[in-house]
Coordinates of C-alpha atoms and ligand atoms in Angstrom, one line a residue:
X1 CA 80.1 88.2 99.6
X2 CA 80.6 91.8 99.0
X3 CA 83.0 94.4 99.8
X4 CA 82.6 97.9 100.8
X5 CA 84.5 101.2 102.0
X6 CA 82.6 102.5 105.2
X7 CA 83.3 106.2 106.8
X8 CA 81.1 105.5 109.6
X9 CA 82.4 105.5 112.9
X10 CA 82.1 102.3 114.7
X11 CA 79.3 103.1 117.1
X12 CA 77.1 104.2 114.2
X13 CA 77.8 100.7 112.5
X14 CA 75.0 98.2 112.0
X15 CA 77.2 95.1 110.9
X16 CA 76.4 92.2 113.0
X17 CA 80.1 92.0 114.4
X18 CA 82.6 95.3 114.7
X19 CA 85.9 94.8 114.9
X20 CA 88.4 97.0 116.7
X21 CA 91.9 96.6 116.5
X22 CA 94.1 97.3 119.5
X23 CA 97.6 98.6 119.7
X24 CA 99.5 97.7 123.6
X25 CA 101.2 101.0 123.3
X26 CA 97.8 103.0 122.3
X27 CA 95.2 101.0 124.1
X28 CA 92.7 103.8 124.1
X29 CA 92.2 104.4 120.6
X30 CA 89.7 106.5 118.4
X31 CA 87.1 104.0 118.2
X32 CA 86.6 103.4 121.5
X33 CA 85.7 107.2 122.6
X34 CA 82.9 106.7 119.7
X35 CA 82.0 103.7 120.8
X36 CA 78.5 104.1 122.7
X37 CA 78.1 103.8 127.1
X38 CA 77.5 99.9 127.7
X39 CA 80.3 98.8 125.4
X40 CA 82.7 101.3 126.4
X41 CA 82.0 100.1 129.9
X42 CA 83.0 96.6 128.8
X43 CA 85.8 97.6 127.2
X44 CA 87.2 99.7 130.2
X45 CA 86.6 96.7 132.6
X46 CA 88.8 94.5 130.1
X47 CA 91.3 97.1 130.1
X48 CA 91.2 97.5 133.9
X49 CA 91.3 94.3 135.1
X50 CA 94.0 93.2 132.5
X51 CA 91.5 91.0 130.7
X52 CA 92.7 92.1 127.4
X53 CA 96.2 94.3 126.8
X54 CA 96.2 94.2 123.1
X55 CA 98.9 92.0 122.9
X56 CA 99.2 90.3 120.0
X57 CA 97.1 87.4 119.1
X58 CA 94.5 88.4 121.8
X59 CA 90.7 88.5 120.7
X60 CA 87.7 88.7 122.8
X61 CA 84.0 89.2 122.0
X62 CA 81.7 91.5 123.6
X63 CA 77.9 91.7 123.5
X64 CA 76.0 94.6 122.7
X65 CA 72.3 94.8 124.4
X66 CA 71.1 94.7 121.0
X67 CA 72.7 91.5 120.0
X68 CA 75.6 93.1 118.2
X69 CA 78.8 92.1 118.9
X70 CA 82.2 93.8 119.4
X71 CA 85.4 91.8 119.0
X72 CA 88.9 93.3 120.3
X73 CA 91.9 92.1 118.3
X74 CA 95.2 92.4 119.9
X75 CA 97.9 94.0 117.4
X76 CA 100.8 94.2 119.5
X77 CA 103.0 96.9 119.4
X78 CA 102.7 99.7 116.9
X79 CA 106.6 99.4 116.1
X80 CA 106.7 95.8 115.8
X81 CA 103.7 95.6 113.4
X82 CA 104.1 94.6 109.6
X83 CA 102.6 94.1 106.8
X84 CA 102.4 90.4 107.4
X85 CA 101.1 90.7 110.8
X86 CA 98.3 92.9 109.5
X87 CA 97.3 90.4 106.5
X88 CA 97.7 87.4 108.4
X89 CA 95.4 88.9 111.6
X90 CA 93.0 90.5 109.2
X91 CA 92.5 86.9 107.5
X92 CA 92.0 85.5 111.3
X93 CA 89.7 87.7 112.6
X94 CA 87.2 86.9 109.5
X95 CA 88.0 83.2 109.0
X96 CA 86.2 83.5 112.7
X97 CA 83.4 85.7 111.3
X98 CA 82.5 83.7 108.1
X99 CA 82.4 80.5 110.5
X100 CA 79.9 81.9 113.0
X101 CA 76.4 83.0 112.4
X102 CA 77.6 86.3 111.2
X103 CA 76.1 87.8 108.1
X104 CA 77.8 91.3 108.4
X105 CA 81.3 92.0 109.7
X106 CA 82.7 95.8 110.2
X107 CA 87.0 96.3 110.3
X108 CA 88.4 99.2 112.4
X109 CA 91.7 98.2 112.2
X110 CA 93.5 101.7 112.2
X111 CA 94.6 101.6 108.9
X112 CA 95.8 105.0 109.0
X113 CA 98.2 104.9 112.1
X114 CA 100.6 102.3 111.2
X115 CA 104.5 103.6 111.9
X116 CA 105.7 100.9 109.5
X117 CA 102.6 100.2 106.9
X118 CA 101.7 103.2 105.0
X119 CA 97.7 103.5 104.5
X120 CA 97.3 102.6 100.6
X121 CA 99.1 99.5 100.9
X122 CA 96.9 99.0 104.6
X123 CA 93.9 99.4 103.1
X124 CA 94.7 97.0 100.4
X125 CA 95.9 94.3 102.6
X126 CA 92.9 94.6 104.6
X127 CA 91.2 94.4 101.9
X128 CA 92.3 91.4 100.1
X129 CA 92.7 89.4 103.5
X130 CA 89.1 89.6 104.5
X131 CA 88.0 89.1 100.7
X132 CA 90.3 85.5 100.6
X133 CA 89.4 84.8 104.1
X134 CA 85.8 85.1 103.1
X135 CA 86.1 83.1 99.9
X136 CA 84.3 79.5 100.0
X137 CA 84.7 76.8 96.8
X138 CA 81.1 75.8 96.2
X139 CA 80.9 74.8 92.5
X140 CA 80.6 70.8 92.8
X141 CA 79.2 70.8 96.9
X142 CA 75.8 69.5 96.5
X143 CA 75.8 69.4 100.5
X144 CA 76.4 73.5 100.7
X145 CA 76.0 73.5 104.2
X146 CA 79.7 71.9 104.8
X147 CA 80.6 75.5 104.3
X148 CA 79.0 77.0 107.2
X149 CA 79.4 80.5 105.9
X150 CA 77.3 83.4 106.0
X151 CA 79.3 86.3 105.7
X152 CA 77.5 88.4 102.8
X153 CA 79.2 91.9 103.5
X154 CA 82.5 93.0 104.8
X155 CA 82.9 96.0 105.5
X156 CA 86.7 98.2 106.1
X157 CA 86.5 101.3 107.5
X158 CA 88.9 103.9 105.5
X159 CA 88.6 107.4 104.6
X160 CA 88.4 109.7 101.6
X161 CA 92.2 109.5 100.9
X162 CA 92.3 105.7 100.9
X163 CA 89.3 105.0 98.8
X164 CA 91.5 104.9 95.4
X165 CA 93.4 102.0 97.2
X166 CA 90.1 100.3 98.1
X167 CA 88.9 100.5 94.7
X168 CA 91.8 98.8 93.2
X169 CA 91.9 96.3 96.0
X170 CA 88.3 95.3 95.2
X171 CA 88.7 94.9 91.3
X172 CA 91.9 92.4 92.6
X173 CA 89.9 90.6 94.7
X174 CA 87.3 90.1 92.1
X175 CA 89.9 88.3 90.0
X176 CA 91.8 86.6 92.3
X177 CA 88.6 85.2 93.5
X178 CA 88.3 84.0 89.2
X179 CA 91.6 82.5 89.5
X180 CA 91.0 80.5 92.5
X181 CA 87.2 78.9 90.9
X182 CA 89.0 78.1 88.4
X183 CA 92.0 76.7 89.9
X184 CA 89.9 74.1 92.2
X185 CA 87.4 73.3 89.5
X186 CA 87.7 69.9 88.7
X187 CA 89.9 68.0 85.8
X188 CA 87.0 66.5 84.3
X189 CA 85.0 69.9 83.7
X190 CA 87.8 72.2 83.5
X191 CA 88.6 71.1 80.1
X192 CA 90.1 73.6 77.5
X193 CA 87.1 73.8 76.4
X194 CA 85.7 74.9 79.2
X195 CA 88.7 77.6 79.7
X196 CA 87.4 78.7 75.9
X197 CA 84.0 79.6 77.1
X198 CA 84.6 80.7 80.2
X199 CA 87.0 83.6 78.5
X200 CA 84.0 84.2 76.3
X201 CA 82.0 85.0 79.0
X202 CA 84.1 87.5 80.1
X203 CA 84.7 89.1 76.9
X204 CA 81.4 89.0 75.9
X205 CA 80.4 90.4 79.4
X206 CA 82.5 93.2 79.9
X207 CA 83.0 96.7 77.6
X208 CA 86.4 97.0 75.1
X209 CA 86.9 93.1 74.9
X210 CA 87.6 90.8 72.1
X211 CA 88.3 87.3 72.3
X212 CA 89.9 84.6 69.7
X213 CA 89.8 80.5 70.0
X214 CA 92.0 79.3 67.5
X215 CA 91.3 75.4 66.9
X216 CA 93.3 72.1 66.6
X217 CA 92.9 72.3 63.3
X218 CA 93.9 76.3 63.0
X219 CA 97.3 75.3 65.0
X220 CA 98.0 72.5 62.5
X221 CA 97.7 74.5 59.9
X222 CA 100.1 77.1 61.4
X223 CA 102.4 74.3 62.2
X224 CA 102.1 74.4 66.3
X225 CA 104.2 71.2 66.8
X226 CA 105.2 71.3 69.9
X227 CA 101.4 72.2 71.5
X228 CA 100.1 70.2 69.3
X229 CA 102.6 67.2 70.6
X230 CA 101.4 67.8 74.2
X231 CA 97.9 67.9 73.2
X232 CA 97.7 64.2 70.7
X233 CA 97.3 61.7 73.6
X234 CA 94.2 63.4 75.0
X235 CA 90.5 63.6 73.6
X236 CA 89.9 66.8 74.5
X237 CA 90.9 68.6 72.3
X238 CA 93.5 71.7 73.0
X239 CA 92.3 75.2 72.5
X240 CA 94.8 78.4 72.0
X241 CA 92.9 81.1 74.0
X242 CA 93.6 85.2 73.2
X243 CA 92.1 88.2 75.6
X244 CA 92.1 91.3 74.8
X245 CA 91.5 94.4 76.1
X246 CA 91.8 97.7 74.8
X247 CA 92.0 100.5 77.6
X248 CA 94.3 103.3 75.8
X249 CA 94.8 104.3 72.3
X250 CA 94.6 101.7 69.5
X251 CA 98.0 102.0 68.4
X252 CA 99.5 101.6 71.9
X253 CA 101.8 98.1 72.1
X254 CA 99.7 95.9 74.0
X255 CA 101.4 93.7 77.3
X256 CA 101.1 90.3 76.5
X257 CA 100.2 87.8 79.4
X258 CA 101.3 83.9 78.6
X259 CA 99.6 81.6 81.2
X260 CA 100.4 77.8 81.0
X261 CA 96.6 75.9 80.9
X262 CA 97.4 72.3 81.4
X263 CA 93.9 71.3 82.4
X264 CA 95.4 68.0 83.8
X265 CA 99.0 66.7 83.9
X266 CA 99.5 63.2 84.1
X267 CA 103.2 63.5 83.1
X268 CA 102.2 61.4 79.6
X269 CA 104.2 58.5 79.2
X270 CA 106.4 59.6 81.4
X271 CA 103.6 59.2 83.9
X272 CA 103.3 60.5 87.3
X273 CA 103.5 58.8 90.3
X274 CA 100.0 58.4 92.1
X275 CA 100.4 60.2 95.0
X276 CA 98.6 63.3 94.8
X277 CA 97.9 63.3 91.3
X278 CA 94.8 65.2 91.7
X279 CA 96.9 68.0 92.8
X280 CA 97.4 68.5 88.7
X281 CA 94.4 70.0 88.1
X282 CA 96.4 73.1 89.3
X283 CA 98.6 73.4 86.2
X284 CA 96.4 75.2 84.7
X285 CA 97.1 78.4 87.5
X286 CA 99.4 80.2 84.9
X287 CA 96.2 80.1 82.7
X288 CA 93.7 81.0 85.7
X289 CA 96.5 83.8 86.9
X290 CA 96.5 85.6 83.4
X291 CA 92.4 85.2 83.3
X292 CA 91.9 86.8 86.9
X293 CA 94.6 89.5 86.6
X294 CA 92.4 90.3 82.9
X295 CA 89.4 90.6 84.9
X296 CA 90.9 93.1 87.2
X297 CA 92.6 95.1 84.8
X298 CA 88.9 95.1 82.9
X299 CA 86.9 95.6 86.4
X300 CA 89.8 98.3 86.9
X301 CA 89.1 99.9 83.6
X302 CA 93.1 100.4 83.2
X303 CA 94.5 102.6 80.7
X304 CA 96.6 99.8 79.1
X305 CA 96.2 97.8 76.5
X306 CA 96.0 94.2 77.5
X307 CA 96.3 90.4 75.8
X308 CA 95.9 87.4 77.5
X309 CA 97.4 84.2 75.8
X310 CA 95.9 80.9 77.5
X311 CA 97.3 77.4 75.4
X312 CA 94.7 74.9 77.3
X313 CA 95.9 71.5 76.7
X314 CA 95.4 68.2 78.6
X315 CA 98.8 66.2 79.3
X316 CA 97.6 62.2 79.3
X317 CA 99.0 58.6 78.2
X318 CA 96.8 57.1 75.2
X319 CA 98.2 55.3 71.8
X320 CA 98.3 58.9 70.3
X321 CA 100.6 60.2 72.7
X322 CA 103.6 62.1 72.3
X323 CA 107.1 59.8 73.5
X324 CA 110.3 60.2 74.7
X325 CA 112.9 60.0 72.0
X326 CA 110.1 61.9 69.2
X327 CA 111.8 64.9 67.7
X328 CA 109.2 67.8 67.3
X329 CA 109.1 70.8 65.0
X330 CA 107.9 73.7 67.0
X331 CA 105.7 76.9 66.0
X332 CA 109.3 78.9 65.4
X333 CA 110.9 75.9 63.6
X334 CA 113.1 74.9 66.3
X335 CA 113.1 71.3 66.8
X336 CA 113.2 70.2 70.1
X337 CA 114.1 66.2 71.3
X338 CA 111.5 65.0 73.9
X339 CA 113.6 63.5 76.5
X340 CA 110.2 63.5 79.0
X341 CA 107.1 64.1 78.3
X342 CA 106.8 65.2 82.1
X343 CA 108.5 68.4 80.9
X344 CA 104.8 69.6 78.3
X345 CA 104.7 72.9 79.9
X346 CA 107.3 74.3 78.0
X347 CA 106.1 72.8 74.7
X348 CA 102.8 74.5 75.0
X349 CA 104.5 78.0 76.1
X350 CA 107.2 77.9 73.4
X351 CA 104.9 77.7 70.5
X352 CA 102.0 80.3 72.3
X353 CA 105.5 82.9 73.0
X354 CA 106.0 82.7 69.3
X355 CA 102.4 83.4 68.2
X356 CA 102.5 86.5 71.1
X357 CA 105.3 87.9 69.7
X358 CA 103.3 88.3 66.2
X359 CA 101.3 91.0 67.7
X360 CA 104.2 92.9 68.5
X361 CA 103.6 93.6 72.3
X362 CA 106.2 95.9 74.2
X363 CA 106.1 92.9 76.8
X364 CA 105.4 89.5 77.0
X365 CA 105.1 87.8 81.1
X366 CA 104.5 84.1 80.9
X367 CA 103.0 82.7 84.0
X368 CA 103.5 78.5 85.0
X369 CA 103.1 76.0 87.0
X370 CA 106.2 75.0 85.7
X371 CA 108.9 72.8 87.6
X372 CA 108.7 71.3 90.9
X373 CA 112.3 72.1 91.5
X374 CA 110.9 75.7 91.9
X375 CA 108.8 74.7 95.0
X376 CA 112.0 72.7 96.6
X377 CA 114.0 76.6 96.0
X378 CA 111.8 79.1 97.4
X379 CA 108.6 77.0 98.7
X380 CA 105.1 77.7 98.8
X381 CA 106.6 82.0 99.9
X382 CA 107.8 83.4 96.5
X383 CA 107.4 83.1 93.0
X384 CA 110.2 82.7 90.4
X385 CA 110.8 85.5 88.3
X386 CA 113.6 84.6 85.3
X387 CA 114.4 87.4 82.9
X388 CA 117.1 88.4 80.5
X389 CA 115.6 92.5 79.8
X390 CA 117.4 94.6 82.1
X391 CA 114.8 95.9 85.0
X392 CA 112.4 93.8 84.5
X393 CA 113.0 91.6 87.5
X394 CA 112.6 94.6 89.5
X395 CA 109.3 96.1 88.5
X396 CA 108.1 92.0 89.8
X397 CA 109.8 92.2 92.7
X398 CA 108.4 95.9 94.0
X399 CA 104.7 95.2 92.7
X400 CA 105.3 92.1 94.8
X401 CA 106.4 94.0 97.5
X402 CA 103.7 96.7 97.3
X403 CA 100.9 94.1 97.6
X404 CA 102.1 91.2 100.0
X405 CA 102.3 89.1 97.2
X406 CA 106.3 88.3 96.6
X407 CA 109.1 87.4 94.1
X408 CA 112.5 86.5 93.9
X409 CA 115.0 86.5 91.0
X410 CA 116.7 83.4 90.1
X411 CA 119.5 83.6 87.1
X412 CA 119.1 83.0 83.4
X413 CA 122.9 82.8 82.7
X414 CA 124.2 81.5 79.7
X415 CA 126.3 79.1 81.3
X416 CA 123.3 77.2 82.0
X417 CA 122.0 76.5 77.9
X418 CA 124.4 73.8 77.7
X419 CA 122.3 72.0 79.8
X420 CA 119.8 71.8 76.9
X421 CA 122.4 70.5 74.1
X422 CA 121.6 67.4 72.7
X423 CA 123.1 65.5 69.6
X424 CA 119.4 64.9 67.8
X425 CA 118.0 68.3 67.7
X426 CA 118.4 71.7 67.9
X427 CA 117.7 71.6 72.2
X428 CA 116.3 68.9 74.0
X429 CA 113.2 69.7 76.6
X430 CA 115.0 68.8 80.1
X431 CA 117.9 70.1 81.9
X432 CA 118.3 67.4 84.1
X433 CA 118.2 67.5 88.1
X434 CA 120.7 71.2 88.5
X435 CA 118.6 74.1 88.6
X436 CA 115.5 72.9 86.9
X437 CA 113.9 76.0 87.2
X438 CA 116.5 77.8 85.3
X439 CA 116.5 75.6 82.6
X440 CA 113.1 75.3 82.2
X441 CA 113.6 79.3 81.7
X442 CA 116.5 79.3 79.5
X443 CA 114.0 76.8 77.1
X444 CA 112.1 79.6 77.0
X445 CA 114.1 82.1 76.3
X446 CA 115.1 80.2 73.1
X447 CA 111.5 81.6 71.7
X448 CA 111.7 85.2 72.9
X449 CA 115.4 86.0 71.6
X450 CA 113.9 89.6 70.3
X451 CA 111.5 89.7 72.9
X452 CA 111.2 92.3 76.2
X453 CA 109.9 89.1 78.3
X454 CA 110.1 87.2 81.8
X455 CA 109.1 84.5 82.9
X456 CA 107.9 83.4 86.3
X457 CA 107.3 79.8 87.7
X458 CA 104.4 79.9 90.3
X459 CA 104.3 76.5 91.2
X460 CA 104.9 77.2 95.0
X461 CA 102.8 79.6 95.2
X462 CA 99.6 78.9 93.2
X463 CA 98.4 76.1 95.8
X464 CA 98.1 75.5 99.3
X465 CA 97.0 72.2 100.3
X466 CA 94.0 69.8 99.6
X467 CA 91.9 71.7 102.1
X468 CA 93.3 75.2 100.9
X469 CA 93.5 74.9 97.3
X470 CA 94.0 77.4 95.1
X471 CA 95.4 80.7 96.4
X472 CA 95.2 83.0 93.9
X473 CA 98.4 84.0 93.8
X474 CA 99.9 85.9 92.2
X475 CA 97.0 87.8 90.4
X476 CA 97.3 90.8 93.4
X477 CA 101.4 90.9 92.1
X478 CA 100.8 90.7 88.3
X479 CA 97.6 93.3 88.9
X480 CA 100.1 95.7 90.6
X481 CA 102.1 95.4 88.3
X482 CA 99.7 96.5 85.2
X483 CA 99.0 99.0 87.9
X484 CA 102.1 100.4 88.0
X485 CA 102.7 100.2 84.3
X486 CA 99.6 101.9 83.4
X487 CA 100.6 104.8 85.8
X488 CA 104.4 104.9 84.3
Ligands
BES501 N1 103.4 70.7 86.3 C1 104.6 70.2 86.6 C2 105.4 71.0 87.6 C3 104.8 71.0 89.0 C4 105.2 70.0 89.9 C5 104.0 72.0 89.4 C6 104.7 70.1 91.2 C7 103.5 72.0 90.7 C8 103.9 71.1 91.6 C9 105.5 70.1 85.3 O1 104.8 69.9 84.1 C10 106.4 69.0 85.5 O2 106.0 67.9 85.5 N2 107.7 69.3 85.6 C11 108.7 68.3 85.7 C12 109.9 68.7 84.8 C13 110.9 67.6 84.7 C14 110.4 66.4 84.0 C15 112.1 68.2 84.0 C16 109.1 68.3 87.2 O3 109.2 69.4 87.8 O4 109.4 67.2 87.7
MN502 MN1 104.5 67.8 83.8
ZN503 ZN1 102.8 70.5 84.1

């Protein structure tokens, strides 16, 4: 599927279904006076016989002598129209599309009219709506057709001023659509090796990349315990991925993106219960997060200077594995008690946020799939962002709000640490059951103590549901964000 700016007016528009969004309060908008005799005919015979108001919700499909077809969409009233209204019709109106016979779908959705919506941050909801709408998983589908999909071109009508705002919505949708491929890809072939490669690819595909693999036996040698730990009950064997990108002067301080690449977590001894244990493969999102907002920043061509961190481990039961009760040395000499070997996530991250901080970036952002309790806080609506630098919960928080794509704070007081005291080692790797989250984030703090850095837990927001899957959240947030600090 492709995505394209058009500046035609609707009746000069070839796509095999138009779309023409429809305020109550301004029923007879622009496109229909451009629209050509029969159809405006139609269209005046809905509006006169009360067939179709605009109200919200409402869609109806007209037919064009030539086969084309013309679909109304209701938007409700101007006033009352948000951002999540527009997103959440914009996805609708295309599921539709890419489930009928449809190959090409145009969007007049008056992206410059909105009294609450401003038209950059239209366009790129439009944008990114129709592009995840459109988005079908066929990597391991032998039987393609049970995706009926056809959609090859979508099409959002904007104008000169918004095309900057297209533009950067369609190098995120590019790597959100990364994220997701990689996010559903199966356990059993999304191996760290497979995350190695696939990052090689991309380095080796696109201008100003480099890329690094260190090995098992490179981390050993550096003394990466507490991956390493993680990593000893599985046969594949874990992989310490590093992006880079160089968009601005060589002697600019790169931002440094940590993304959690648990290929599969089983929980390790401390094993998971069965139910929906394939859901799992997903703890690798921090991973796919940081490698889709890489290729956007690369597609983008931003004037930033970029590293991507991805520690790809599996978490399984074997002989070798790692147990509650072992004391590990980690990469920063910290030991750390393994109370449950549930809690791996933090012993890959602490060791990679040591090796980051050795190429002295102004920031370092880890991205996980970290805690469930994160998902029983805020649910599958906002990501976790944890910080101790002053501001730096903000700059999430607006990106998020710029792009439909949202944070919320939670606290990294020190009142909570104490939660990590144990008598056997220097911290031990669980909080227990009070504010999981924040614990898990005051862990990591422990490794970044001279360190600008947040952290932010996306396991609410990575996946959907078995039908769903991955989301691609939040690559649209952390891209904005890059965004804005490339503009700063
Ligand atoms: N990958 C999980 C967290 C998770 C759970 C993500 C559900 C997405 C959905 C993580 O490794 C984990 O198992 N965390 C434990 C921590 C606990 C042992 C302190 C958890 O949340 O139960
Ligand atoms: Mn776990
Ligand atoms: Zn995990």
């Amino acid at each position: 599927m492709s995505l394209h700016a058009t500046k035609h007016s609707a009746h000069q528009n070839k796509a095999d279904q138009v779309v023409i969004g429809f305020f109550t309060d301004q029923i007879k908008n622009q496109h229909t006076e451009q629209l050509n005799d029969d159809i405006k005919k139609q269209i005046n015979e809905r509006f006169n016989n009360k067939d179709f108001t605009g109200q919200s919700g409402q869609q109806v499909t007209l037919y064009h002598d030539n086969g084309q077809q013309v679909v109304l969409v209701g938007l409700g009233k101007n006033d009352d129209f948000t951002a999540t209204a527009l997103y959440d019709t914009t996805h609708k109106v295309v599921t539709a599309a890419a489930g009928s016979r449809c190959q090409s779908v145009a969007l007049y959705l008056n992206i410059n009219d909105y009294k609450n919506i401003d038209p950059e941050q239209a366009t790129k909801l439009v944008a990114l709506a129709a592009s995840h709408a459109a988005y079908r998983y066929e990597d391991t589908k032998s039987f393609k057709d049970d995706n009926i999909h056809h959609l090859a071109r979508i099409e959002v009508a904007t104008n000169k001023d918004n095309a900057e705002a297209f533009r950067l919505a369609a190098g995120i949708a590019k790597g959100i659509n990364t994220t997701r491929h990689l996010g559903n890809y199966p356990p059993n072939l999304c191996t760290p090796k497979y995350l190695a490669k696939f990052a090689t690819d991309i380095a080796h595909e696109h201008d100003n990349c480099d890329i690094d693999v260190l090995t098992k036996k490179q981390m050993k040698d550096m003394g990466m315990g507490a991956l390493l730990a993680v990593a000893q009950g599985s046969h594949n064997k874990p992989r310490m991925i590093v992006l880079s990108y160089h968009g601005t002067e060589k002697n600019k301080d790169p931002i440094a993106l940590v993304g959690k690449g648990i290929t599969f977590d089983t929980g390790g001894i401390s094993l998971k219960p069965g139910a929906n244990m394939d859901e799992m493969k997903y703890d690798m999102c921090g991973a796919a997060s940081v490698i889709g907002a890489f290729v956007a920043a690369v597609e983008l061509q931003l004037p930033i200077n970029l590293k991507v961190f991805v520690p790809a481990v599996e978490n399984m039961p074997d002989g070798k594995a790692y147990r509650p009760g072992d004391v590990i040395t980690s990469y920063s000499g910290q030991t750390i008690e393994v109370l449950n070997t549930d809690a791996e996530g933090r012993m890959i991250l602490c060791d990679t946020l040591t090796y980051a901080q050795e190429f002295k970036p102004e920031v370092i952002v880890d991205l996980a799939t970290l805690t469930g309790a994160c998902v029983v806080a805020l649910g599958h609506n906002a990501a976790a962002v944890m910080t101790k630098t002053e501001g730096m919960a903000d700059e999430f928080k607006q990106a998020g709000e710029q792009i439909h794509d949202r944070v919320w704070e939670l606290p990294l007081w020190d009142e909570y640490q104490k939660q990590l005291d144990t008598s056997f080692a220097d911290m031990k790797n669980i909080g227990g059951v009070p504010a999981g989250t924040i614990t898990a984030g005051c862990f990591l703090s422990r490794f970044t103590k001279d360190q600008k850095w947040a952290h932010i837990d996306i396991a609410g927001v990575a996946w959907k549901d078995k039908k769903e899957g991955a989301t691609g959240r939040p690559v649209a947030m952390l891209t904005q964000y890059l965004i804005n600090k490339s503009q700063a």
